[in-house]
Tab-separated table of C-alpha atoms in Angstrom:
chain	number	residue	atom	x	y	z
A	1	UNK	CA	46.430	146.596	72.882
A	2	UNK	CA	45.233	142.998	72.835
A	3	UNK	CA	42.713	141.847	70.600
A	4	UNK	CA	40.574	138.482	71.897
A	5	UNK	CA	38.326	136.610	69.490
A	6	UNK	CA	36.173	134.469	70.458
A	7	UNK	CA	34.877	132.166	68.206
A	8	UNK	CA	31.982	129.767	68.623
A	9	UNK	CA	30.845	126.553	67.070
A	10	UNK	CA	27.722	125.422	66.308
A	11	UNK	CA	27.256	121.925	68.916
A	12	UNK	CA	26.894	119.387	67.113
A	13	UNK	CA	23.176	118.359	65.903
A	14	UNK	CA	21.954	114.850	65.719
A	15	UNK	CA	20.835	114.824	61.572
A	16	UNK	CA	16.648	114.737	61.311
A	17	UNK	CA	17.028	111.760	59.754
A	18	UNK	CA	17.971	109.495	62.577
A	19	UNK	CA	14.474	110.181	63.713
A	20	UNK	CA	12.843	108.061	60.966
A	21	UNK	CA	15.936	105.505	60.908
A	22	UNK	CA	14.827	105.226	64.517
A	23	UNK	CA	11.548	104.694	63.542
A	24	UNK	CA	12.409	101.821	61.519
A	25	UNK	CA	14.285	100.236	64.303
A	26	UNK	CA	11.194	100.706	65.907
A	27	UNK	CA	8.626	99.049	63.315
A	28	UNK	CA	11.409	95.975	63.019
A	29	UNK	CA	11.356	95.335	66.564
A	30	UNK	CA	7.817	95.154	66.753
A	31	UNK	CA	7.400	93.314	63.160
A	32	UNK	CA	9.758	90.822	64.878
A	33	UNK	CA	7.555	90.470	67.768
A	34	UNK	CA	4.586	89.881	65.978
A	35	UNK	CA	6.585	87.176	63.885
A	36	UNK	CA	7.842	85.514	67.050
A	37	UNK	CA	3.920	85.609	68.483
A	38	UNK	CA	2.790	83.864	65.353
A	39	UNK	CA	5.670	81.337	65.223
A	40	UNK	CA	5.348	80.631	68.889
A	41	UNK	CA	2.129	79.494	69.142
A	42	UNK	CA	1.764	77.718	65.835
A	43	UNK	CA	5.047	75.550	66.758
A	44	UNK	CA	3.520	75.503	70.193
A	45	UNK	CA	0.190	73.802	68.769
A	46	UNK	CA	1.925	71.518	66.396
A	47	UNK	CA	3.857	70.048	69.084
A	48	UNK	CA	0.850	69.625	71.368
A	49	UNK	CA	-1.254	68.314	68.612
A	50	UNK	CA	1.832	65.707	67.771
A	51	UNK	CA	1.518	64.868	71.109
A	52	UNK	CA	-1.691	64.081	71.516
A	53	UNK	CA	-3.960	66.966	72.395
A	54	UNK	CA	-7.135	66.513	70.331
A	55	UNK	CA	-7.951	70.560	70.115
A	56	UNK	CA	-11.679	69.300	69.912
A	57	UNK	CA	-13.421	72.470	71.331
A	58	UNK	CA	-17.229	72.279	71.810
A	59	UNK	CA	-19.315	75.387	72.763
A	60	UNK	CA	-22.047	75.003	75.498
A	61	UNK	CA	-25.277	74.117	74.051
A	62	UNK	CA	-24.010	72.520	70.865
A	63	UNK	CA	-23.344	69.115	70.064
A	64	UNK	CA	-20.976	69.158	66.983
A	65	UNK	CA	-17.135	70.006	68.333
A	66	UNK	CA	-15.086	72.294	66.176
A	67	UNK	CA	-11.404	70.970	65.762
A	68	UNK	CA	-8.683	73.851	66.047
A	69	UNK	CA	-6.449	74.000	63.610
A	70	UNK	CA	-3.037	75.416	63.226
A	71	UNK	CA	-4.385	78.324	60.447
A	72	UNK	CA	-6.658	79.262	63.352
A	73	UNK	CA	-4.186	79.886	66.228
A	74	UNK	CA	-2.034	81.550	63.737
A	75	UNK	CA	-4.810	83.966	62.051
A	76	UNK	CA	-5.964	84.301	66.003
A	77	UNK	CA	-2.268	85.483	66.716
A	78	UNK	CA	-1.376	87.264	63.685
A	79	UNK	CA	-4.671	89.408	64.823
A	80	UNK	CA	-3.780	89.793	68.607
A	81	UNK	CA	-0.379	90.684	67.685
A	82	UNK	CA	-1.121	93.351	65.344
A	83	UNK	CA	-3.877	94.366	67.581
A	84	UNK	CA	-1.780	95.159	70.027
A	85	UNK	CA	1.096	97.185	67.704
A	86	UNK	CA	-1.790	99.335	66.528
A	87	UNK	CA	-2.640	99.811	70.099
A	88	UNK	CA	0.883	100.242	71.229
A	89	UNK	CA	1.110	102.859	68.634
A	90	UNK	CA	-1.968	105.073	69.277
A	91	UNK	CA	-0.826	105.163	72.674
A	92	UNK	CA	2.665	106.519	72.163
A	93	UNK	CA	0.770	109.034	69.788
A	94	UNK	CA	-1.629	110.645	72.704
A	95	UNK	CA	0.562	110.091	75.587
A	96	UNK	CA	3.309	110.234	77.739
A	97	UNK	CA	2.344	106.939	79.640
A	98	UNK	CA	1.935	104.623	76.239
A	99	UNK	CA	4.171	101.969	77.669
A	100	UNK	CA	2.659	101.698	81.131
A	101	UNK	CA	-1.064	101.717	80.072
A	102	UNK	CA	-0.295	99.300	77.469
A	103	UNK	CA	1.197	96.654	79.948
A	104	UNK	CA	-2.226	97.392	81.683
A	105	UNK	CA	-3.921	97.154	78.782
A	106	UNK	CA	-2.256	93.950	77.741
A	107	UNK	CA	-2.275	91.632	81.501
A	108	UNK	CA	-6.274	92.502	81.330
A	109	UNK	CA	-6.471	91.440	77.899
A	110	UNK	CA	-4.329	88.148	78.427
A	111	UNK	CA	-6.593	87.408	81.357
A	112	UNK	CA	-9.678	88.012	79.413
A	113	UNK	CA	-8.463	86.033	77.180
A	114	UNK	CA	-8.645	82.947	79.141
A	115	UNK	CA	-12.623	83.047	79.749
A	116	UNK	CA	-13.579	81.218	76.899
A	117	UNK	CA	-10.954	78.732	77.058
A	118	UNK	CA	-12.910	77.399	80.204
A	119	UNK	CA	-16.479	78.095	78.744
A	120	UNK	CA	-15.883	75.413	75.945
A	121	UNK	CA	-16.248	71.831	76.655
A	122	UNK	CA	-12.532	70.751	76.099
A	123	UNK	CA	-10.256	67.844	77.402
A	124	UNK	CA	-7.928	69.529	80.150
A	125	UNK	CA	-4.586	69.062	77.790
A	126	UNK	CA	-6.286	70.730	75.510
A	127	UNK	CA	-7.450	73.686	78.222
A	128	UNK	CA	-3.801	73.570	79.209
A	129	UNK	CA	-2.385	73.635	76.137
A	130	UNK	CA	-4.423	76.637	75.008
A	131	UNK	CA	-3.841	78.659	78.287
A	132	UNK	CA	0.178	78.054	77.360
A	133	UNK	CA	-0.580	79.368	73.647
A	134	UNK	CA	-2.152	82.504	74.982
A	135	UNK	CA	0.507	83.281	77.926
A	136	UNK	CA	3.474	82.504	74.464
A	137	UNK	CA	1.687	85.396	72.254
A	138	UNK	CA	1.786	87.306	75.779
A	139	UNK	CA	5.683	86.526	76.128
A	140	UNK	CA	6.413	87.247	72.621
A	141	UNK	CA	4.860	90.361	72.729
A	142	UNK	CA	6.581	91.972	75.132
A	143	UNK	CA	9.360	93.772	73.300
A	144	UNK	CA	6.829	96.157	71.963
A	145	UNK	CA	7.252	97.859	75.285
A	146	UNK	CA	11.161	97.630	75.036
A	147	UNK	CA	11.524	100.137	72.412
A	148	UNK	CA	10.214	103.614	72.778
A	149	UNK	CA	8.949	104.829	69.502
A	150	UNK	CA	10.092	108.811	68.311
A	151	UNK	CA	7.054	111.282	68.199
């Protein structure tokens, strides 16, 4: 008589904590965006300003014009930016369509965006320049929808 064992491994298991190493990869990724968002358009507006544009912005029904400066288009970034992580990430907490309602999300709010660039009284180069600044913080932020993050 012939005896036949069988014997069975365990597959092999991915470790739990790839999950938050993932995560990490994750938060890096997006860190980096937000860094790139910032850097773009404050490089962005010291070039245009070295250039020429006057960034003299004046609302309607005022006389005095406001001068933009580069701590204001990178606080207005830094704040965009992380607005949109934080949004990003609620998303991918509550559902299984994060990525896709957050490009929506994101092409309405970068379109939005441009209203009160054209309600201020502004010299076109600076309109243009400003419209550029807003579609860079757009650009940079786009790998936040490259990397899925783990639940």
């Amino acid at each position: 008589m012939t005896t036949t064992t069988i014997r069975t491994t365990a597959p092999a298991t991915t470790a739990p904590a790839t999950a938050p190493a993932r995560r990490q990869g994750v938060r890096r990724v997006r860190a980096a965006a937000v860094a790139a968002a910032v850097a773009a358009s404050t490089v962005l507006y010291l070039a245009a300003s070295a250039a020429g544009v006057d960034f003299l912005l004046t609302d309607p029904g005022k006389d005095e014009a406001y001068h933009l400066k580069a701590f204001d288009v990178a606080l207005f970034s830094t704040v965009s930016a992380l607005l949109g992580w934080g949004t990003m990430a609620v998303l991918e907490r509550f559902t299984r369509h994060a990525r896709t309602i957050w490009g929506v999300l994101a092409g309405a709010v970068l379109a939005l965006s441009f209203v009160p660039i054209f309600l201020e009284q502004a010299t076109a180069s600076t309109r243009a320049v400003l419209v550029v600044l807003h579609i860079a913080v757009a650009v940079a932020l786009l790998p936040l929808l490259r990397r899925r993050a783990t639940r």
